[in-house]
Amino acid sequence: MTTRNRASLSALLLLITVLLGALVSACTADNSGGNTSTTNTSPGGAPRKAPTRKPGPLANQPLEAQAALLGSPLSPGSQLTLTFNLAFDDDALNAFVTQLYTPGSASFHQFLTPEQLVQRFAMPDAQTKQIQAWLTQQGYTQISTDPLHSSIKAQATVQTIQTSLGTQLYTFSLLNQQFYMQNKDPHLPSSIESYIQTIAGLNNLALPDIKPPRQSTHIQQLGQESDCTKYGAKQTLTQQKLAAAYQVDQLYKKDLQGQGTTIGIAEFGDPYDINDVQNYIACTGQSMPSIQNIDVGTPLPPGTGEGEATMDVELIAGLAPKASILVYQTQLQDANNPISQVTSFAQGMLDVFNRVASDHKVQVLSVSYGLGEEMFSTSDQIAINNSLRNLAAEGISVFISSGDCGAYSLRARFPQIAEVSFPGSAPYAISVGGTYLQVGDDLQRSSETVWGGDDGTPVCQNSWGSGGGVSQNSAFTRPGWQAGDGVTTSYNGTTQGVFVRTLPPQTLQAPNGLRQVPDIAAAAYPNISIYYDSAWVRSGGTSAAAPIAAAGTALVDQGLRQSGKSPLGGIPEFYRLANKAGSNQPYTDITQGDNLFYPATKGWDYTTGWGSPNFATILSMES
């Protein structure tokens, strides 16, 4: 090649380079200095800007922590793991989910895959790497982004965290519980602040009380035989009775037992003994289903646990005997050692919900855990609700127990502070309340009322009844789909001295323009036969109601799939069923009983929502 040809070629390459550079600059220029990534696109295929955070706290203190006593500063060398929850395109995603559950819309039940969720609404790679780079510069280690681009987890010393976020971490004590918390809201540099919605892990006040209601005196009465002679003794509810009460047995007649369906169970700090499950299943006369444990974060040590996980797995395995069951397990910090590497409850929920969404293997998810809203920071509640929104966008039904302390999920009634349980109060949860179900040996339902009872104790031991009421989180406005007969019934706590936690305390008002719970209900009174720790026991709680609802819905989804229909999906569908019922009865309306404040009424109410599901009817309405 001659020198002239080489020079001409060089000039041509230079011209092409300049033109390409100009084209790239034109495509990437924006008001934030060129941070738009082309790896994420709008539905039309055009590059879109990175989403930015919505107004709200980055990481605030739980309201309940205001009563805590300040302790000593955390050791600067202690290691903590933080979760930086990334901004999503909230406006676009909220609008999409609304259309997703609006019959007649072009997007109706066009559920997303995880890849579509990331491509259309999540943080692009460029901004994610920018945040990771800043964390590295500050001294954080073990930095990882989850597959949904919903959060970045990173580990650092307390000193690094305090310096990088401009806050201080202290120990606190509240009601004999030790926890840590920041002394003021953190802040981030302007270069990344707009890309991070919230930070989780700066407090660990919330710690679930893993103890479903059961009466230990019944253990001896029901016996410890493993040969099934005591299964169903003392009129306890067996798998057959539960199936008959909620029309699950009618689905069995259609050969709908969960074949080809996968059900998820979330367990936070509570293991189970597979031998207990095997014995329970053997006594139902069924074959053992496929059960797989999935460790999320720190593996959970084996053991019999407190009975929560055992009940969850047994009820789902019994009611959906041919479904595959995935048990998502994560270990939480020890209440006696709150300053540890093990995750907080809020972080554990984020980890599990994001893992379920990115795995995209289950059709339904059962969650039997919760605490009063005020035990969580507003920022953590927002982050967890956003994770539940992602699951709704994927068409995954998430059933969460509404709590076992009636209208008082803070567990104390003097003074009477009404409180709902979170995450059941999250707008994208399907909150499941509790009933007192009685079924005869002829498998006929004899009665079903609200599960509720006053045991006279000042502190709840998970036996006061069905959780329900109104959220006090101003971010949880009542969704448009929460409508129908009974939803606007008013209650005033003046005559009974019932308040909400404000300074000064304000009388409870319902409705208050915010999320109302529960949505539906199922058996919860502790008369359900469970095999736990090598013994037959009576157990229950809304911890039982959630897996019952999840199992029945999984069979409905199986029937819908066989008819070429999409699954039920998220919470709006359950209100649509109620409001289009006509002569159908998708739910058995519970009209008797109360949860220590709210009474059961016709239609929707604050004790059992729409009532208990009739799954065969629901399938016929949707087919």
Coordinates of C-alpha atoms in Angstrom, one line a residue:
M1 CA 0.0 0.0 0.0
T2 CA 1.4 3.4 -1.0
T3 CA 1.9 6.3 1.5
R4 CA -0.8 8.2 -0.3
N5 CA -3.3 5.3 0.0
R6 CA -2.4 4.9 3.7
A7 CA -2.9 8.6 4.3
S8 CA -6.3 8.5 2.5
L9 CA -7.3 5.5 4.5
S10 CA -6.2 7.2 7.7
A11 CA -8.2 10.3 6.8
L12 CA -11.3 8.1 6.0
L13 CA -11.0 6.2 9.4
L14 CA -10.6 9.5 11.2
L15 CA -13.7 10.9 9.6
I16 CA -15.7 7.8 10.5
T17 CA -14.4 8.0 14.0
V18 CA -15.5 11.6 14.3
L19 CA -18.9 10.9 12.9
L20 CA -19.5 7.9 15.2
G21 CA -18.3 10.0 18.2
A22 CA -20.8 12.7 17.3
L23 CA -23.6 10.2 16.9
V24 CA -22.8 8.6 20.2
S25 CA -22.7 12.0 21.9
A26 CA -26.0 12.9 20.4
C27 CA -27.6 9.7 21.6
T28 CA -26.2 9.9 25.2
A29 CA -26.4 13.6 26.0
D30 CA -28.9 14.4 28.7
N31 CA -29.3 16.8 31.6
S32 CA -27.4 14.6 34.0
G33 CA -24.2 14.7 32.0
G34 CA -24.6 11.7 29.7
N35 CA -25.6 9.0 32.1
T36 CA -28.3 7.3 30.0
S37 CA -27.5 3.7 29.2
T38 CA -28.4 2.0 25.9
T39 CA -28.6 -1.4 27.6
N40 CA -32.2 -0.6 28.9
T41 CA -34.8 0.4 26.4
S42 CA -38.4 1.5 26.3
P43 CA -41.1 -0.8 24.9
G44 CA -40.5 0.9 21.5
G45 CA -36.9 0.0 21.5
A46 CA -35.5 3.5 22.1
P47 CA -32.8 4.1 24.8
R48 CA -34.3 5.4 28.0
K49 CA -32.9 7.5 30.8
A50 CA -31.9 6.0 34.1
P51 CA -34.8 6.2 36.6
T52 CA -34.3 8.5 39.5
R53 CA -35.5 8.3 43.1
K54 CA -38.9 9.4 44.3
P55 CA -39.3 11.8 47.2
G56 CA -39.1 10.0 50.5
P57 CA -36.6 9.0 53.3
L58 CA -33.4 7.4 52.3
A59 CA -33.2 5.5 55.6
N60 CA -35.2 6.8 58.5
Q61 CA -35.7 5.5 62.0
P62 CA -38.6 3.2 62.8
L63 CA -41.4 5.1 64.7
E64 CA -41.3 2.6 67.5
A65 CA -37.6 3.3 68.0
Q66 CA -38.4 6.8 69.3
A67 CA -39.1 5.1 72.7
A68 CA -35.8 3.3 72.8
L69 CA -32.9 4.1 75.1
L70 CA -29.7 5.3 73.6
G71 CA -26.7 3.1 74.3
S72 CA -23.1 3.2 73.2
P73 CA -21.6 3.8 69.8
L74 CA -21.0 0.7 67.7
S75 CA -17.4 -0.6 67.5
P76 CA -15.8 1.2 64.5
G77 CA -14.3 -2.1 63.3
S78 CA -17.5 -4.1 63.4
Q79 CA -18.6 -5.3 59.9
L80 CA -22.2 -4.7 58.6
T81 CA -23.8 -5.4 55.3
L82 CA -26.0 -2.7 53.7
T83 CA -28.6 -3.0 50.9
F84 CA -28.7 0.0 48.6
N85 CA -32.1 -0.3 46.9
L86 CA -32.0 1.2 43.4
A87 CA -34.5 3.5 41.9
F88 CA -37.0 1.9 39.4
D89 CA -39.0 3.8 36.8
D90 CA -41.9 3.9 39.4
D91 CA -44.3 6.0 37.3
A92 CA -44.1 3.8 34.3
L93 CA -44.1 0.5 36.3
N94 CA -47.1 1.6 38.4
A95 CA -49.0 2.6 35.3
F96 CA -48.1 -0.7 33.7
V97 CA -49.2 -2.8 36.7
T98 CA -52.5 -0.9 36.7
Q99 CA -53.1 -1.9 33.1
L100 CA -51.8 -5.4 33.8
Y101 CA -54.8 -5.9 36.1
T102 CA -57.4 -3.9 34.1
P103 CA -59.7 -6.2 32.0
G104 CA -59.9 -4.9 28.4
S105 CA -56.5 -3.2 28.4
A106 CA -54.0 -4.3 25.8
S107 CA -51.7 -5.3 28.7
F108 CA -54.2 -7.3 30.7
H109 CA -52.4 -10.3 32.3
Q110 CA -49.4 -9.9 30.0
F111 CA -47.1 -10.7 32.8
L112 CA -43.4 -9.8 32.6
T113 CA -40.3 -12.0 32.7
P114 CA -37.5 -10.9 34.9
E115 CA -35.6 -9.9 31.8
Q116 CA -38.4 -7.7 30.6
L117 CA -38.8 -6.1 34.0
V118 CA -35.1 -5.2 34.0
Q119 CA -35.1 -4.0 30.4
R120 CA -38.0 -1.7 30.8
F121 CA -38.0 -0.4 34.3
A122 CA -34.7 -1.1 36.2
M123 CA -31.5 0.8 36.6
P124 CA -29.2 0.6 33.6
D125 CA -25.7 -0.9 33.8
A126 CA -23.9 2.4 33.5
Q127 CA -25.4 3.8 36.6
T128 CA -25.2 0.5 38.5
K129 CA -21.4 0.5 37.8
Q130 CA -21.2 4.1 38.8
I131 CA -22.6 3.3 42.2
Q132 CA -20.4 0.2 42.6
A133 CA -17.4 2.3 41.8
W134 CA -18.3 4.8 44.5
L135 CA -18.8 2.1 47.1
T136 CA -15.3 0.6 46.2
Q137 CA -13.7 4.0 46.5
Q138 CA -15.3 4.4 50.0
G139 CA -13.9 1.1 51.2
Y140 CA -16.9 -1.2 50.8
T141 CA -16.3 -4.9 49.9
Q142 CA -18.2 -7.9 48.6
I143 CA -20.2 -5.6 46.4
S144 CA -22.9 -7.4 44.3
T145 CA -25.9 -6.4 42.3
D146 CA -29.0 -8.7 42.2
P147 CA -30.2 -10.0 38.8
L148 CA -33.2 -7.6 38.8
H149 CA -31.0 -4.5 39.3
S150 CA -33.2 -3.7 42.2
S151 CA -30.4 -3.6 44.9
I152 CA -26.7 -3.5 45.5
K153 CA -25.4 -5.2 48.7
A154 CA -22.0 -4.2 50.1
Q155 CA -20.1 -4.9 53.3
A156 CA -18.1 -2.4 55.3
T157 CA -16.9 -1.5 58.7
V158 CA -19.0 0.7 60.9
Q159 CA -16.3 3.4 60.5
T160 CA -16.6 3.3 56.7
I161 CA -20.3 3.4 56.8
Q162 CA -20.4 6.4 59.2
T163 CA -17.9 8.3 57.1
S164 CA -19.4 7.6 53.7
L165 CA -23.0 8.2 54.8
G166 CA -22.5 11.0 57.3
T167 CA -24.3 9.3 60.2
Q168 CA -23.4 7.5 63.4
L169 CA -24.5 4.1 64.6
Y170 CA -25.4 3.3 68.2
T171 CA -26.8 0.5 70.2
F172 CA -30.3 1.0 71.6
S173 CA -32.6 -1.0 73.9
L174 CA -36.4 -1.3 73.8
L175 CA -38.5 -3.7 75.9
N176 CA -35.4 -5.8 76.8
Q177 CA -34.4 -6.0 73.1
Q178 CA -31.0 -4.8 71.9
F179 CA -30.6 -3.4 68.4
Y180 CA -28.6 -0.9 66.5
M181 CA -29.7 2.2 64.6
Q182 CA -28.3 5.3 62.9
N183 CA -28.7 8.6 64.9
K184 CA -29.8 10.6 61.9
D185 CA -30.8 10.1 58.2
P186 CA -27.8 9.3 56.0
H187 CA -26.9 11.2 52.9
L188 CA -25.1 10.4 49.6
P189 CA -23.1 12.4 47.1
S190 CA -25.0 14.1 44.3
S191 CA -23.3 11.9 41.7
I192 CA -25.3 8.8 42.9
E193 CA -28.0 10.1 45.2
S194 CA -30.7 10.3 42.6
Y195 CA -30.2 6.6 41.7
I196 CA -30.6 5.1 45.2
Q197 CA -34.2 5.0 46.5
T198 CA -33.5 3.7 50.0
I199 CA -30.8 2.0 52.2
A200 CA -31.6 -1.0 54.3
G201 CA -29.4 -2.4 57.1
L202 CA -28.8 0.8 59.2
N203 CA -31.2 -0.5 61.8
N204 CA -32.3 -4.0 62.9
L205 CA -35.1 -3.3 65.3
A206 CA -37.7 -5.5 63.5
L207 CA -37.3 -9.2 64.5
P208 CA -40.2 -11.6 64.0
D209 CA -41.6 -13.6 66.9
I210 CA -41.5 -17.0 65.4
K211 CA -44.2 -18.8 67.4
P212 CA -47.5 -19.8 65.8
P213 CA -50.4 -20.0 68.3
R214 CA -50.8 -23.5 69.8
Q215 CA -51.7 -24.8 73.2
S216 CA -49.0 -27.0 74.7
T217 CA -51.5 -28.8 76.9
H218 CA -52.9 -30.3 73.7
I219 CA -49.7 -32.1 72.8
Q220 CA -50.2 -34.7 75.4
Q221 CA -53.9 -35.0 74.6
L222 CA -53.3 -35.6 70.9
G223 CA -50.6 -38.1 71.6
Q224 CA -47.1 -38.6 70.2
E225 CA -47.9 -41.7 68.1
S226 CA -46.5 -41.5 64.6
D227 CA -48.9 -44.2 63.3
C228 CA -51.7 -41.7 62.6
T229 CA -54.0 -42.8 65.4
K230 CA -54.2 -39.3 66.8
Y231 CA -54.4 -37.5 63.4
G232 CA -57.6 -35.4 63.5
A233 CA -58.3 -36.2 67.2
K234 CA -60.3 -33.7 69.4
Q235 CA -62.1 -32.5 66.2
T236 CA -58.9 -30.9 64.8
L237 CA -59.0 -29.8 61.2
T238 CA -57.3 -32.4 58.9
Q239 CA -56.2 -31.9 55.4
Q240 CA -59.5 -33.5 54.2
K241 CA -61.6 -31.1 56.3
L242 CA -59.7 -28.0 55.0
A243 CA -59.9 -29.2 51.4
A244 CA -63.7 -29.7 51.8
A245 CA -64.3 -26.4 53.4
Y246 CA -62.6 -24.4 50.7
Q247 CA -63.7 -26.5 47.7
V248 CA -60.2 -27.8 47.1
D249 CA -61.6 -31.3 47.1
Q250 CA -63.8 -30.3 44.0
L251 CA -60.5 -29.4 42.2
Y252 CA -59.1 -32.8 43.1
K253 CA -62.1 -34.3 41.2
K254 CA -60.8 -32.4 38.1
D255 CA -57.4 -34.0 38.7
L256 CA -56.0 -30.6 39.8
Q257 CA -53.5 -31.5 42.6
G258 CA -50.7 -29.2 41.6
Q259 CA -49.1 -31.1 38.8
G260 CA -46.7 -28.9 36.9
T261 CA -47.1 -26.1 39.5
T262 CA -44.4 -24.7 41.8
I263 CA -45.3 -23.1 45.2
G264 CA -42.8 -20.9 47.1
I265 CA -42.6 -20.6 50.9
A266 CA -40.6 -17.9 52.6
E267 CA -39.0 -18.8 55.9
F268 CA -37.1 -16.3 58.0
G269 CA -34.9 -17.9 60.7
D270 CA -37.1 -21.0 61.3
P271 CA -36.1 -24.4 60.1
Y272 CA -38.1 -27.6 59.9
D273 CA -37.6 -31.3 60.3
I274 CA -38.4 -33.2 57.1
N275 CA -39.3 -36.3 59.1
D276 CA -42.2 -34.3 60.7
V277 CA -43.5 -33.5 57.2
Q278 CA -43.1 -37.0 56.0
N279 CA -45.2 -38.3 58.9
Y280 CA -47.9 -35.7 58.3
I281 CA -48.1 -36.6 54.6
A282 CA -48.2 -40.3 55.4
C283 CA -51.2 -39.8 57.6
T284 CA -53.1 -37.8 55.0
G285 CA -52.8 -40.9 52.7
Q286 CA -50.9 -39.0 50.1
S287 CA -47.4 -39.3 48.5
M288 CA -44.6 -37.1 49.6
P289 CA -44.3 -34.1 47.1
S290 CA -41.0 -32.7 45.8
I291 CA -39.6 -30.2 48.4
Q292 CA -36.4 -28.3 47.9
N293 CA -34.7 -25.8 50.2
I294 CA -33.1 -22.8 48.7
D295 CA -30.6 -20.9 50.9
V296 CA -30.8 -17.1 50.4
G297 CA -27.9 -15.5 52.1
T298 CA -26.5 -17.2 55.2
P299 CA -27.7 -20.8 55.3
L300 CA -30.2 -21.7 58.0
P301 CA -29.0 -24.3 60.4
P302 CA -31.1 -27.5 60.5
G303 CA -33.5 -28.2 63.4
T304 CA -37.1 -28.5 64.4
G305 CA -37.6 -24.8 64.7
E306 CA -40.6 -23.2 66.4
G307 CA -43.1 -24.9 64.3
E308 CA -43.8 -22.1 61.8
A309 CA -41.9 -23.6 58.9
T310 CA -43.2 -27.1 59.7
M311 CA -46.9 -25.8 59.5
D312 CA -46.3 -23.9 56.3
V313 CA -44.7 -26.9 54.5
E314 CA -47.3 -29.4 55.8
L315 CA -50.3 -27.4 54.9
I316 CA -49.1 -26.7 51.4
A317 CA -47.9 -30.2 50.8
G318 CA -51.2 -31.6 52.1
L319 CA -53.5 -29.4 50.0
A320 CA -51.4 -29.4 46.8
P321 CA -49.9 -32.9 47.0
K322 CA -48.4 -33.0 43.5
A323 CA -47.0 -29.5 43.4
S324 CA -43.3 -28.8 43.6
I325 CA -42.4 -26.8 46.7
L326 CA -39.5 -24.4 47.0
V327 CA -38.6 -23.3 50.5
Y328 CA -36.7 -20.0 50.4
Q329 CA -34.8 -19.9 53.7
T330 CA -32.7 -17.2 55.2
Q331 CA -31.1 -16.8 58.6
L332 CA -31.8 -13.7 60.7
Q333 CA -29.7 -12.2 63.5
D334 CA -29.9 -13.7 66.9
A335 CA -31.9 -11.5 69.3
N336 CA -29.2 -12.0 71.8
N337 CA -26.5 -10.9 69.4
P338 CA -27.9 -8.2 67.2
I339 CA -24.5 -6.9 66.0
S340 CA -23.6 -9.7 63.6
Q341 CA -23.0 -10.5 60.0
V342 CA -26.4 -12.2 59.7
T343 CA -29.1 -10.2 57.9
S344 CA -31.9 -8.1 59.5
F345 CA -35.5 -9.0 59.0
A346 CA -36.1 -6.2 56.5
Q347 CA -33.0 -7.2 54.5
G348 CA -34.0 -10.8 54.6
M349 CA -37.4 -10.0 53.1
L350 CA -35.8 -8.0 50.3
D351 CA -33.3 -10.8 49.6
V352 CA -36.0 -13.5 49.5
F353 CA -38.6 -11.5 47.4
N354 CA -35.9 -10.4 44.9
R355 CA -34.6 -13.9 44.7
V356 CA -38.1 -15.3 44.0
A357 CA -38.7 -12.7 41.3
S358 CA -35.3 -13.3 39.6
D359 CA -35.7 -17.1 39.8
H360 CA -39.2 -16.8 38.3
K361 CA -40.0 -20.4 39.2
V362 CA -43.1 -20.2 41.5
Q363 CA -46.7 -19.2 40.7
V364 CA -47.6 -18.4 44.3
L365 CA -45.6 -17.5 47.4
S366 CA -46.6 -18.0 51.0
V367 CA -45.3 -15.7 53.7
S368 CA -46.3 -16.3 57.4
Y369 CA -44.3 -13.5 59.0
G370 CA -44.8 -9.9 60.1
L371 CA -44.6 -7.3 62.8
G372 CA -46.3 -4.0 63.6
E373 CA -45.7 -1.4 61.0
E374 CA -43.9 0.9 63.5
M375 CA -41.2 -1.7 64.0
F376 CA -40.0 -0.9 60.4
S377 CA -38.6 2.3 59.0
T378 CA -40.7 3.9 56.3
S379 CA -37.8 3.5 53.9
D380 CA -37.7 -0.3 54.5
Q381 CA -41.4 -0.6 54.0
I382 CA -41.2 1.3 50.7
A383 CA -38.4 -1.0 49.5
I384 CA -40.2 -4.2 50.4
N385 CA -43.4 -3.1 48.8
N386 CA -41.5 -2.3 45.6
S387 CA -40.2 -5.8 45.7
L388 CA -43.7 -7.1 46.0
R389 CA -44.7 -4.9 43.1
N390 CA -42.1 -6.7 41.0
L391 CA -43.7 -10.0 41.9
A392 CA -47.1 -8.8 40.9
A393 CA -45.8 -7.6 37.6
E394 CA -44.5 -11.1 37.0
G395 CA -48.0 -12.6 37.9
I396 CA -46.9 -14.2 41.2
S397 CA -49.5 -14.3 43.9
V398 CA -47.9 -13.4 47.3
F399 CA -50.0 -14.3 50.3
I400 CA -48.9 -12.7 53.6
S401 CA -50.4 -13.4 57.0
S402 CA -52.2 -10.3 58.5
G403 CA -51.0 -11.0 62.1
D404 CA -52.2 -12.8 65.2
C405 CA -52.7 -9.9 67.6
G406 CA -56.1 -8.7 66.3
A407 CA -56.2 -4.9 65.8
Y408 CA -53.1 -4.4 67.9
S409 CA -50.0 -5.7 66.1
L410 CA -47.7 -3.8 68.5
R411 CA -48.7 -6.6 70.9
A412 CA -49.7 -4.3 73.8
R413 CA -53.2 -2.8 74.5
F414 CA -52.5 -0.4 77.4
P415 CA -52.9 2.2 76.0
Q416 CA -54.8 0.7 73.1
I417 CA -52.7 1.6 70.1
A418 CA -54.2 0.1 66.9
E419 CA -51.6 -1.2 64.5
V420 CA -51.5 -3.4 61.4
S421 CA -48.9 -5.9 60.6
F422 CA -46.2 -5.4 57.9
P423 CA -45.5 -6.7 55.3
G424 CA -49.2 -7.8 55.2
S425 CA -50.1 -4.1 55.0
A426 CA -48.0 -3.5 51.9
P427 CA -50.3 -2.5 49.0
Y428 CA -48.9 -5.2 46.8
A429 CA -49.3 -8.0 49.4
I430 CA -52.4 -10.3 49.5
S431 CA -53.1 -10.0 53.2
V432 CA -54.7 -13.1 54.7
G433 CA -56.7 -12.8 57.9
G434 CA -57.9 -15.6 60.1
T435 CA -61.2 -17.5 60.9
Y436 CA -62.4 -20.0 63.4
L437 CA -63.5 -22.8 61.1
Q438 CA -65.3 -25.9 62.2
V439 CA -65.9 -28.9 60.0
G440 CA -67.7 -32.1 61.0
D441 CA -66.5 -35.6 60.4
D442 CA -68.9 -35.7 57.5
L443 CA -66.7 -33.0 55.9
Q444 CA -69.5 -30.4 56.1
R445 CA -68.6 -26.9 57.3
S446 CA -70.6 -26.3 60.4
S447 CA -69.5 -22.7 61.0
E448 CA -66.9 -20.1 60.2
T449 CA -66.5 -16.9 62.2
V450 CA -63.7 -14.4 62.8
W451 CA -60.8 -15.7 64.8
G452 CA -60.5 -13.5 67.8
G453 CA -60.4 -13.8 71.5
D454 CA -59.5 -11.8 74.6
D455 CA -57.2 -13.8 76.9
G456 CA -57.0 -11.0 79.3
T457 CA -53.2 -10.6 79.0
P458 CA -51.7 -7.1 78.4
V459 CA -49.2 -8.4 75.9
C460 CA -50.2 -10.5 72.9
Q461 CA -48.9 -14.1 72.7
N462 CA -50.1 -14.5 69.1
S463 CA -53.5 -15.5 70.2
W464 CA -55.7 -12.3 70.0
G465 CA -57.0 -13.1 66.5
S466 CA -57.1 -12.0 63.0
G467 CA -54.9 -8.9 62.2
G468 CA -56.6 -6.1 60.5
G469 CA -57.2 -2.4 60.2
V470 CA -55.7 0.6 58.4
S471 CA -52.1 1.4 57.6
Q472 CA -50.5 4.4 59.1
N473 CA -47.8 4.6 56.4
S474 CA -48.6 7.7 54.4
A475 CA -46.8 6.2 51.4
F476 CA -49.4 3.4 51.3
T477 CA -52.3 5.2 49.9
R478 CA -55.4 3.1 49.4
P479 CA -55.1 1.6 45.9
G480 CA -57.8 2.2 43.3
W481 CA -58.6 -1.5 43.2
Q482 CA -59.5 -1.6 46.9
A483 CA -63.1 -0.9 46.4
G484 CA -66.5 -2.7 46.9
D485 CA -69.2 -3.2 49.5
G486 CA -67.9 -2.5 53.0
V487 CA -64.6 -0.9 52.1
T488 CA -65.8 2.6 53.1
T489 CA -67.5 1.6 56.3
S490 CA -66.4 4.1 59.0
Y491 CA -65.0 3.4 62.5
N492 CA -64.0 5.8 65.2
G493 CA -62.0 4.8 68.2
T494 CA -63.2 7.5 70.5
T495 CA -65.7 5.5 72.5
Q496 CA -63.3 2.6 73.1
G497 CA -60.2 4.7 73.6
V498 CA -58.4 3.3 70.6
F499 CA -55.6 5.5 69.2
V500 CA -52.8 5.6 66.6
R501 CA -49.2 6.4 67.5
T502 CA -48.8 10.1 67.1
L503 CA -47.6 12.9 69.4
P504 CA -50.0 13.7 70.9
P505 CA -51.9 10.4 70.3
Q506 CA -54.8 10.7 67.8
T507 CA -58.0 8.7 67.9
L508 CA -58.2 5.9 65.4
Q509 CA -60.1 6.7 62.2
A510 CA -61.0 4.2 59.6
P511 CA -60.9 4.5 56.6
N512 CA -58.1 7.0 56.6
G513 CA -57.2 7.1 52.9
L514 CA -54.5 4.5 53.3
R515 CA -54.2 0.7 52.7
Q516 CA -56.7 -1.5 54.5
V517 CA -56.3 -5.1 55.5
P518 CA -56.9 -8.0 55.3
D519 CA -58.0 -8.9 51.8
I520 CA -59.2 -12.5 52.3
A521 CA -59.1 -15.0 55.2
A522 CA -58.8 -18.7 56.0
A523 CA -58.7 -21.1 59.0
A524 CA -56.5 -19.7 61.8
Y525 CA -57.9 -20.7 65.1
P526 CA -55.5 -23.2 66.6
N527 CA -57.5 -26.3 65.9
I528 CA -55.5 -27.4 62.9
S529 CA -53.8 -30.8 63.2
I530 CA -50.1 -30.5 62.6
Y531 CA -47.2 -32.9 63.2
Y532 CA -44.4 -31.0 64.9
D533 CA -41.4 -32.2 66.9
S534 CA -42.6 -35.8 66.7
A535 CA -46.0 -35.0 68.2
W536 CA -49.5 -34.2 67.0
V537 CA -50.4 -30.6 68.0
R538 CA -53.2 -28.2 67.6
S539 CA -51.8 -25.1 65.8
G540 CA -53.0 -22.3 63.6
G541 CA -52.8 -18.5 63.3
T542 CA -52.8 -16.4 60.2
S543 CA -49.5 -18.3 59.7
A544 CA -51.8 -21.2 58.7
A545 CA -54.2 -19.1 56.7
A546 CA -51.6 -17.8 54.3
P547 CA -50.3 -21.2 53.1
I548 CA -53.9 -22.5 52.9
A549 CA -54.7 -19.6 50.5
A550 CA -51.5 -20.1 48.6
A551 CA -52.1 -23.9 48.0
G552 CA -55.7 -23.4 46.8
T553 CA -54.7 -20.6 44.5
A554 CA -51.9 -22.8 43.0
L555 CA -54.5 -25.4 42.0
V556 CA -56.7 -22.7 40.5
D557 CA -53.7 -21.5 38.5
Q558 CA -53.2 -25.1 37.3
G559 CA -56.8 -25.2 36.1
L560 CA -56.4 -21.9 34.3
R561 CA -53.3 -23.0 32.6
Q562 CA -55.0 -26.1 31.3
S563 CA -57.7 -23.9 29.8
G564 CA -55.1 -21.6 28.2
K565 CA -55.6 -18.8 30.7
S566 CA -53.1 -16.8 32.7
P567 CA -52.8 -17.2 36.5
L568 CA -54.6 -15.1 38.9
G569 CA -51.5 -13.0 39.8
G570 CA -51.5 -10.1 42.2
I571 CA -53.9 -8.6 44.7
P572 CA -56.1 -6.5 42.3
E573 CA -57.5 -9.8 40.8
F574 CA -59.0 -10.8 44.2
Y575 CA -61.0 -7.6 44.4
R576 CA -62.1 -7.9 40.8
L577 CA -63.4 -11.4 41.7
A578 CA -65.4 -9.9 44.6
N579 CA -66.8 -7.0 42.5
K580 CA -67.9 -9.1 39.5
A581 CA -69.3 -12.0 41.6
G582 CA -73.0 -11.5 40.7
S583 CA -74.7 -14.8 41.7
N584 CA -71.3 -16.5 42.1
Q585 CA -69.7 -16.8 45.5
P586 CA -65.9 -16.6 45.2
Y587 CA -65.7 -16.0 48.9
T588 CA -67.7 -17.1 52.0
D589 CA -68.6 -13.9 53.7
I590 CA -67.7 -14.0 57.4
T591 CA -70.2 -11.9 59.3
Q592 CA -69.7 -12.9 63.0
G593 CA -67.0 -12.1 65.5
D594 CA -64.4 -9.4 65.9
N595 CA -60.6 -8.9 66.3
L596 CA -60.8 -7.0 69.6
F597 CA -61.9 -3.8 67.9
Y598 CA -63.3 -4.2 64.3
P599 CA -66.4 -6.3 63.9
A600 CA -67.2 -8.7 61.0
T601 CA -69.8 -7.2 58.7
K602 CA -71.5 -8.0 55.4
G603 CA -69.1 -7.6 52.5
W604 CA -65.5 -6.5 53.0
D605 CA -64.4 -5.8 56.6
Y606 CA -61.3 -5.2 58.7
T607 CA -61.2 -8.7 60.2
T608 CA -61.5 -11.2 57.3
G609 CA -61.5 -9.0 54.2
W610 CA -63.9 -10.5 51.6
G611 CA -64.0 -13.8 53.6
S612 CA -62.6 -17.3 52.9
P613 CA -62.1 -18.4 49.3
N614 CA -64.2 -20.9 47.4
F615 CA -61.6 -22.1 45.0
A616 CA -63.7 -24.2 42.7
T617 CA -66.0 -21.2 42.2
I618 CA -63.1 -18.9 41.5
L619 CA -61.8 -21.3 38.9
S620 CA -65.2 -21.4 37.2
M621 CA -65.5 -17.6 37.2
E622 CA -62.0 -17.2 35.6
S623 CA -62.2 -20.1 33.1

